[in-house]
Each structure stands twice: as C-alpha cells, then as structure tokens.
C-alpha positions as a printed NumPy array, in Angstrom:
array([[ -1.153,  25.195, -17.461],
       [ -3.106,  22.008, -18.16 ],
       [ -1.246,  18.85 , -19.145],
       [ -1.582,  18.459, -22.949],
       [ -3.802,  15.509, -23.857],
       [ -4.74 ,  14.657, -20.263],
       [ -8.501,  14.083, -20.139],
       [ -8.577,  13.227, -16.455],
       [-12.353,  13.059, -16.327],
       [-12.594,  10.553, -19.163],
       [ -9.632,   8.603, -17.784],
       [-11.184,   8.352, -14.311],
       [-14.507,   7.215, -15.756],
       [-12.756,   4.606, -17.881],
       [-10.878,   3.25 , -14.857],
       [-14.118,   3.01 , -12.896],
       [-15.805,   1.143, -15.76 ],
       [-12.93 ,  -1.328, -16.018],
       [-13.13 ,  -1.938, -12.282],
       [-16.753,  -3.039, -12.586],
       [-15.601,  -6.35 , -14.086],
       [-13.167,  -7.004, -11.223],
       [-15.41 ,  -6.273,  -8.244],
       [-16.038,  -9.499,  -6.271],
       [-19.204, -11.21 ,  -7.451],
       [-20.381, -11.876,  -3.905],
       [-20.671,  -8.136,  -3.151],
       [-24.184,  -6.69 ,  -3.09 ],
       [-25.162,  -3.739,  -5.285],
       [-24.388,  -1.152,  -2.607],
       [-20.927,  -2.611,  -1.994],
       [-20.158,  -2.77 ,  -5.719],
       [-21.261,   0.846,  -6.1  ],
       [-19.028,   1.894,  -3.206],
       [-15.938,   0.317,  -4.763],
       [-16.57 ,   1.794,  -8.216],
       [-17.535,   5.245,  -6.918],
       [-14.6  ,   5.433,  -4.508],
       [-12.141,   4.481,  -7.237],
       [-13.667,   6.912,  -9.725],
       [-13.883,   9.816,  -7.284],
       [-10.297,   9.55 ,  -6.074],
       [ -8.995,   9.117,  -9.626],
       [-10.952,  12.212, -10.672],
       [ -9.689,  14.302,  -7.739],
       [ -6.087,  13.204,  -8.279],
       [ -6.254,  13.807, -12.02 ],
       [ -7.643,  17.301, -11.563],
       [ -5.019,  18.181,  -8.948],
       [ -2.222,  16.996, -11.232],
       [ -3.691,  18.818, -14.201],
       [ -4.346,  22.144, -12.471],
       [ -1.111,  22.587, -10.514],
       [  1.46 ,  24.294, -12.777],
       [  4.267,  23.764, -10.265],
       [  4.157,  19.993, -10.675],
       [  5.072,  20.051, -14.364],
       [  4.258,  16.38 , -14.97 ],
       [  3.868,  15.008, -18.477],
       [  0.913,  12.966, -19.717],
       [  2.436,   9.559, -18.915],
       [  3.37 ,  10.583, -15.372],
       [ -0.059,  12.06 , -14.653],
       [ -1.833,   8.968, -15.96 ],
       [  0.491,   6.681, -13.99 ],
       [ -0.149,   8.47 , -10.687],
       [ -3.891,   8.558, -11.319],
       [ -3.957,   4.865, -12.176],
       [ -1.956,   3.916,  -9.07 ],
       [ -4.448,   5.773,  -6.882],
       [ -7.342,   4.084,  -8.676],
       [ -5.861,   0.597,  -8.304],
       [ -5.094,   0.947,  -4.606],
       [ -8.501,   2.56 ,  -4.015],
       [-10.02 ,  -0.545,  -5.552],
       [ -8.023,  -3.02 ,  -3.467],
       [ -8.333,  -1.241,  -0.122],
       [-12.054,  -0.495,  -0.509],
       [-12.585,  -4.216,  -1.145],
       [-10.473,  -4.971,   1.941],
       [-12.551,  -2.588,   4.065],
       [-15.808,  -4.139,   2.937],
       [-14.532,  -7.643,   3.71 ],
       [-13.051,  -6.503,   7.029],
       [-16.409,  -6.04 ,   8.73 ],
       [-15.462,  -2.528,   9.89 ],
       [-18.629,  -0.368,  10.08 ],
       [-19.243,   1.647,   6.909],
       [-19.109,   5.042,   8.627],
       [-15.332,   4.563,   8.995],
       [-14.626,   3.573,   5.388],
       [-14.454,   7.037,   3.815],
       [-12.006,   8.55 ,   6.349],
       [ -9.685,   5.574,   5.924],
       [ -9.865,   5.7  ,   2.135],
       [ -9.227,   9.451,   2.135],
       [ -6.051,   9.   ,   4.185],
       [ -4.874,   6.229,   1.869],
       [ -5.555,   8.24 ,  -1.299],
       [ -3.844,  11.339,   0.123],
       [ -0.83 ,   9.261,   1.15 ],
       [ -0.494,   7.746,  -2.332],
       [ -0.814,  11.148,  -3.986],
       [  1.89 ,  12.75 ,  -1.845],
       [  4.304,   9.802,  -2.04 ],
       [  3.838,   9.417,  -5.821],
       [  4.121,  13.141,  -6.459],
       [  7.409,  13.436,  -4.56 ],
       [  8.801,  10.197,  -5.99 ],
       [  8.154,  11.255,  -9.592],
       [  9.665,  14.672,  -8.887],
       [ 12.825,  12.911,  -7.738],
       [ 12.761,  10.724, -10.88 ],
       [ 13.005,   7.509,  -8.873],
       [ 12.899,   4.191, -10.795],
       [  9.337,   2.991, -11.393],
       [  9.734,  -0.245,  -9.439],
       [ 11.078,   1.703,  -6.467],
       [  8.122,   4.096,  -6.654],
       [  5.655,   1.219,  -6.64 ],
       [  7.371,  -0.476,  -3.698],
       [  7.431,   2.792,  -1.769],
       [  3.737,   3.382,  -2.389],
       [  2.81 ,  -0.179,  -1.433],
       [  4.706,   0.161,   1.844],
       [  2.956,   3.409,   2.772],
       [ -0.482,   2.177,   1.707],
       [ -0.18 ,  -0.836,   3.991],
       [  1.206,   1.295,   6.82 ],
       [ -1.603,   3.853,   6.525],
       [ -4.241,   1.135,   6.405],
       [ -2.871,  -0.566,   9.534],
       [ -2.461,   2.769,  11.323],
       [ -6.106,   3.649,  10.641],
       [ -7.27 ,   0.282,  11.942],
       [ -5.065,   0.7  ,  15.003],
       [ -6.584,   4.124,  15.694],
       [-10.1  ,   2.686,  15.551],
       [ -9.104,   0.051,  18.094],
       [ -7.316,   2.578,  20.297],
       [-10.461,   4.731,  20.349],
       [-12.566,   1.668,  21.241],
       [-14.519,   1.918,  17.987],
       [-13.712,  -1.674,  17.047],
       [-12.6  ,  -4.644,  19.137],
       [ -9.379,  -6.646,  18.92 ],
       [-10.958,  -9.474,  16.936],
       [-12.238,  -7.074,  14.286],
       [ -8.878,  -5.302,  14.144],
       [ -7.134,  -8.621,  13.513],
       [ -9.646,  -9.592,  10.826],
       [ -9.266,  -6.222,   9.081],
       [ -5.47 ,  -6.391,   9.21 ],
       [ -5.475,  -9.794,   7.505],
       [ -7.387,  -8.599,   4.433],
       [ -5.418,  -8.335,   1.184],
       [ -7.426,  -8.295,  -2.02 ],
       [ -4.311,  -7.794,  -4.121],
       [ -2.898, -11.118,  -2.853],
       [ -6.243, -12.833,  -3.392],
       [ -6.346, -11.661,  -7.01 ],
       [ -2.812, -12.961,  -7.531],
       [ -3.899, -16.384,  -6.312],
       [ -6.894, -16.284,  -8.643],
       [ -4.56 , -15.56 , -11.553],
       [ -2.488, -18.613, -10.696],
       [ -5.571, -20.819, -10.503],
       [ -6.964, -19.421, -13.756],
       [ -3.658, -20.078, -15.489],
       [ -3.642, -23.656, -14.252],
       [ -7.202, -24.222, -15.463],
       [ -6.411, -22.713, -18.859],
       [ -3.364, -24.914, -19.313],
       [ -5.313, -28.007, -18.319],
       [ -8.022, -27.136, -20.845],
       [ -5.457, -26.644, -23.614],
       [ -3.885, -30.002, -22.809],
       [ -7.234, -31.795, -22.958],
       [ -7.883, -30.369, -26.439],
       [ -4.572, -31.576, -27.86 ],
       [ -4.969, -34.524, -30.306],
       [ -3.851, -37.876, -28.918],
       [ -0.443, -39.087, -29.994],
       [  0.802, -35.607, -31.011],
       [  3.56 , -34.512, -28.672],
       [  4.007, -30.775, -28.189],
       [  7.253, -28.996, -28.935],
       [  9.897, -28.96 , -26.203],
       [ 11.014, -25.912, -24.252],
       [ 14.796, -25.695, -24.36 ],
       [ 15.007, -29.423, -24.987],
       [ 12.52 , -30.457, -22.306],
       [  9.808, -32.64 , -23.889],
       [  6.18 , -31.76 , -23.166],
       [  3.108, -33.945, -23.279],
       [  4.835, -37.301, -23.011],
       [  5.099, -37.738, -19.242],
       [  3.479, -35.303, -16.816],
       [  6.211, -35.728, -14.249],
       [  8.546, -33.134, -12.831],
       [ 12.054, -33.543, -14.328],
       [ 15.199, -33.041, -12.295],
       [ 18.372, -30.998, -12.533],
       [ 18.732, -28.237, -15.118],
       [ 15.559, -29.272, -16.952],
       [ 13.54 , -28.693, -13.79 ],
       [ 14.957, -25.203, -13.467],
       [ 14.139, -24.4  , -17.091],
       [ 10.56 , -25.564, -16.616],
       [ 10.181, -23.513, -13.456],
       [ 11.373, -20.394, -15.278],
       [  9.013, -21.127, -18.176],
       [  6.126, -21.648, -15.744],
       [  6.853, -18.319, -14.074],
       [  6.894, -16.713, -17.526],
       [  3.405, -18.123, -18.174],
       [  2.212, -16.533, -14.952],
       [  3.965, -13.227, -15.64 ],
       [  2.368, -12.973, -19.099],
       [ -0.947, -12.379, -17.296],
       [  0.42 ,  -9.771, -14.905],
       [  1.088,  -6.062, -15.296],
       [  4.601,  -5.449, -16.494],
       [  5.567,  -3.023, -13.743],
       [  4.763,  -5.685, -11.143],
       [  6.672,  -8.295, -13.147],
       [  9.724,  -6.036, -13.323],
       [  9.647,  -5.524,  -9.573],
       [  9.745,  -9.295,  -9.068],
       [ 12.412,  -9.914, -11.719],
       [ 14.699,  -7.334, -10.123],
       [ 15.11 ,  -9.818,  -7.26 ],
       [ 16.108, -12.667,  -9.602],
       [ 19.542, -13.789, -10.645],
       [ 20.239, -11.713, -13.843],
       [ 20.612, -14.826, -16.029],
       [ 17.38 , -16.327, -14.715],
       [ 15.558, -13.035, -15.181],
       [ 16.741, -12.874, -18.782],
       [ 15.522, -16.433, -19.392],
       [ 12.085, -15.569, -17.996],
       [ 11.896, -12.492, -20.23 ],
       [ 12.747, -14.61 , -23.279],
       [ 10.037, -17.121, -22.397],
       [  7.518, -14.307, -21.907],
       [  8.227, -13.172, -25.466],
       [  7.13 , -16.537, -26.879],
       [  3.459, -16.21 , -27.944],
       [  3.054, -19.996, -28.172],
       [  4.607, -20.695, -24.765],
       [  1.375, -22.185, -23.27 ],
       [  1.389, -24.907, -25.913],
       [  5.016, -25.817, -25.176],
       [  4.714, -26.453, -21.449],
       [  2.83 , -29.451, -20.139],
       [  0.074, -28.014, -17.912],
       [  0.421, -30.79 , -15.35 ],
       [  4.157, -30.239, -15.065],
       [  3.477, -26.51 , -14.825],
       [  1.116, -27.116, -11.916],
       [  3.772, -29.223, -10.208],
       [  6.27 , -26.401, -10.723],
       [  3.879, -23.865,  -9.222],
       [  3.176, -26.13 ,  -6.284],
       [  6.878, -26.63 ,  -5.631],
       [  7.541, -22.891,  -5.88 ],
       [  4.666, -22.232,  -3.481],
       [  5.917, -24.891,  -1.057],
       [  9.38 , -23.352,  -0.949],
       [  8.091, -19.854,  -0.216],
       [  8.239, -18.782,   3.426],
       [  4.854, -19.152,   5.081],
       [  3.122, -15.987,   6.289],
       [  3.299, -17.285,   9.824],
       [  7.096, -17.451,   9.684],
       [  7.328, -13.743,   8.897],
       [  5.579, -12.879,  12.176],
       [  6.984, -15.559,  14.46 ],
       [  7.392, -14.639,  18.156],
       [ 11.189, -14.544,  17.872],
       [ 11.038, -12.118,  14.954],
       [  8.567,  -9.914,  16.786],
       [ 10.81 ,  -9.844,  19.852],
       [ 13.794,  -8.91 ,  17.678],
       [ 11.727,  -6.178,  16.051],
       [ 10.922,  -4.573,  19.408],
       [ 14.484,  -4.989,  20.681],
       [ 15.838,  -3.297,  17.552],
       [ 13.56 ,  -0.335,  18.245],
       [ 15.034,  -0.039,  21.756],
       [ 18.413,   0.753,  20.182],
       [ 17.046,   4.084,  19.009],
       [ 14.57 ,   4.91 ,  21.79 ],
       [ 15.312,   5.032,  25.496],
       [ 12.926,   3.239,  27.837],
       [ 11.459,   6.467,  29.331],
       [ 10.669,   7.742,  25.831],
       [  9.105,   4.401,  24.919],
       [  7.011,   4.511,  28.108],
       [  5.788,   7.964,  27.097],
       [  4.893,   6.734,  23.609],
       [  2.84 ,   3.911,  25.128],
       [  1.256,   5.999,  27.851],
       [ -2.237,   5.831,  26.356],
       [ -2.008,   2.228,  25.178],
       [ -3.854,  -0.693,  26.742],
       [ -2.093,  -2.732,  29.451],
       [ -1.75 ,  -5.734,  27.116],
       [  0.076,  -3.623,  24.53 ],
       [  2.495,  -2.274,  27.129],
       [  3.064,  -5.738,  28.528],
       [  3.8  ,  -7.161,  25.078],
       [  6.359,  -4.413,  24.349],
       [  8.183,  -4.504,  27.672],
       [  8.195,  -8.313,  27.817],
       [  9.748,  -8.316,  24.335],
       [ 12.475,  -5.965,  25.57 ],
       [ 13.318,  -8.648,  28.136],
       [ 13.348, -11.353,  25.478],
       [  9.967, -12.835,  26.385],
       [  6.886, -13.111,  24.192],
       [  3.613, -12.064,  25.789],
       [  0.929, -14.307,  24.298],
       [ -1.212, -12.236,  21.967],
       [ -2.165, -12.979,  18.364],
       [  0.972, -12.681,  16.157],
       [ -0.856, -10.537,  13.599],
       [ -1.931,  -8.092,  16.305],
       [  1.575,  -8.113,  17.781],
       [  2.994,  -7.358,  14.346],
       [  0.652,  -4.374,  13.965],
       [  1.836,  -3.037,  17.333],
       [  5.516,  -3.568,  16.517],
       [  5.164,  -2.002,  13.063],
       [  3.302,   0.999,  14.46 ],
       [  6.006,   1.631,  17.064],
       [  8.758,   1.071,  14.514],
       [  7.242,   3.615,  12.124],
       [  6.777,   6.121,  14.935],
       [ 10.466,   6.165,  15.801]])
C-alpha cells in the first residue's frame, strides 16, 4: 500500500532543483549535472522503495526524512568525489554503496524508533566509513595511488559548507553594524552592551556573548543538526542558546565584531584535526584492536596488504610509529577496527 500523500517523484525533483543553488560555482556543467542527477536519482529510487514496500509501514514524515537524508549525503559525497580527483568511472559504484548503506541504516533505525539525533549520527558514521572503505579498495586494487587516496580521504564538503556559513554570518553582521546610525547604541543581550566597544568582555558576560554568538550561527543551520550539537552542551547552556535562537532581532543585539572574536576564540579552543590523528592515538587505536584479535588472525587479515601497511600495524603493536601520512594511517586503523 502506497504511503498517503507521498509524491516521491515530485519530492525527488524538488530536492534536485534546490541542490542546483548549492553546487560549487567552480564546477563545470558536466560536474554540476552529475551532482544534481545523482542526488535526484537516488532520492527517486529510495522514495519509490519506501512507497512500494508494504512491510516497512512508514508514515509520510518518515519516508520524506529518509529520502532527504539520502539526497543530502548524495550531494555532499558526489561533490567530495569530484574534488578528490578519483577517475569518474569509479564514482557511480562508490555512490551506489553509500546510498544503499544510508537506506539500510535509516530503514532499520526508524523501525527501531531511535531518537532522530542518534539516527543522524549513526548514518554519518556509516557514510564516512563506506566512503573510506571504497577509497581503500581502489588503492588496494592499484586503481589509485597513495597520494590520491590521501587527497580523497581529506575531502569533506559538509565541513566546507559549515565554514562558509560561519563566514557568511560574520559578513552579514559586519554589514548590519555598518548600517547602524552613529551614536545609537544597540540593545544589550542579558545586560551586555553592544555597539559601544568592540572588545571581548570577560567573566560571565563573555560566556553569555559566546552562547548568543552560537545561537546566531545555529539560526542558519538545520534544526536536527543543531539538536545533535546541543545534546553535548551543559543543559543550562543549551537552554540559553535555545532562548537566544528564539529572538528574531538577535543579530541587531550582538556586536558583529565581538561576535567574530567569540567565533575565533571558540575555533581556537577546538581540538585541531591533526590532534585527532596524532601518532600516539593511532598507536593506541591499533593496540586496542589487538585486545580482541590474536596476532595470527591479524596477520591473516593483512595477508594481501602492502608491506608498508603491515609494517605500520605491527610496529604500532610494539608501541612504535612507522612513518606514513597520519591521514593514511588513520584510514588503515579505522578499516581494521571496523573489520573486527
């Protein structure tokens, strides 16, 4: 029985049309067409499968959510593939594996009635894993070299778009500030004056401004992503951010220059990507795997791998880091970890 009100064809076409505005401007016509067509085709296939399978018994909202998730990840990963430099003949097989993975994970997660933020995190994990696994297979089959594998693994359009949102928000706030009449101070946020001195305050006022600045950023983001982030906050801080997000005139109440300082400080305090794949962490990752897999079994798993891969793994078991690119080492460690 079809899902009442679910026009999956129209929905897929609408998603593809919306994506046209987000495709990177530096892509040529063929690349833009690939992104839009890939997104539209996978959304159409997923929508039809959800609509035609009576055993799934999803409602309209669930079917649209799953279809949209597949469309969004199809967009991001097709952009990543194009930027990766991987030859085009390998794009479709990779995208098919990613779309199938999303469909199966989402379908099972919704059946189990998992919380939405948990579903999204689960899907993101498996999308990234599938993407890296596909790249690793190309390298293992000598279809791409190590340099290209590393370049492909570093692509993340979703992170790039997040950075663009931050920069756009900063530019918008700066423009609003420049249009404000001279000598007219803006209203304060929770007692913190705005417009008088573009200098980062200290103490509790600094914290309030940081929360307000995050609210400005979150107002431009999709709410499911915002909720995922807020779930990691202190409950009181999360509630403050939510209150700020509900203020329609919030941009006029926060000095844009102070907001930029807040964003810069938040960015500075975040762990750098390099720290997440430091040699010591990679060694620990491999050594943790050895707790569940005996050395003979690990040797069998690595039987077909290149000598450098084997040397990296077995050196790590001895507490030594074999010098290969950290990103490549992380791909190897993650692949072994997920295979256990």
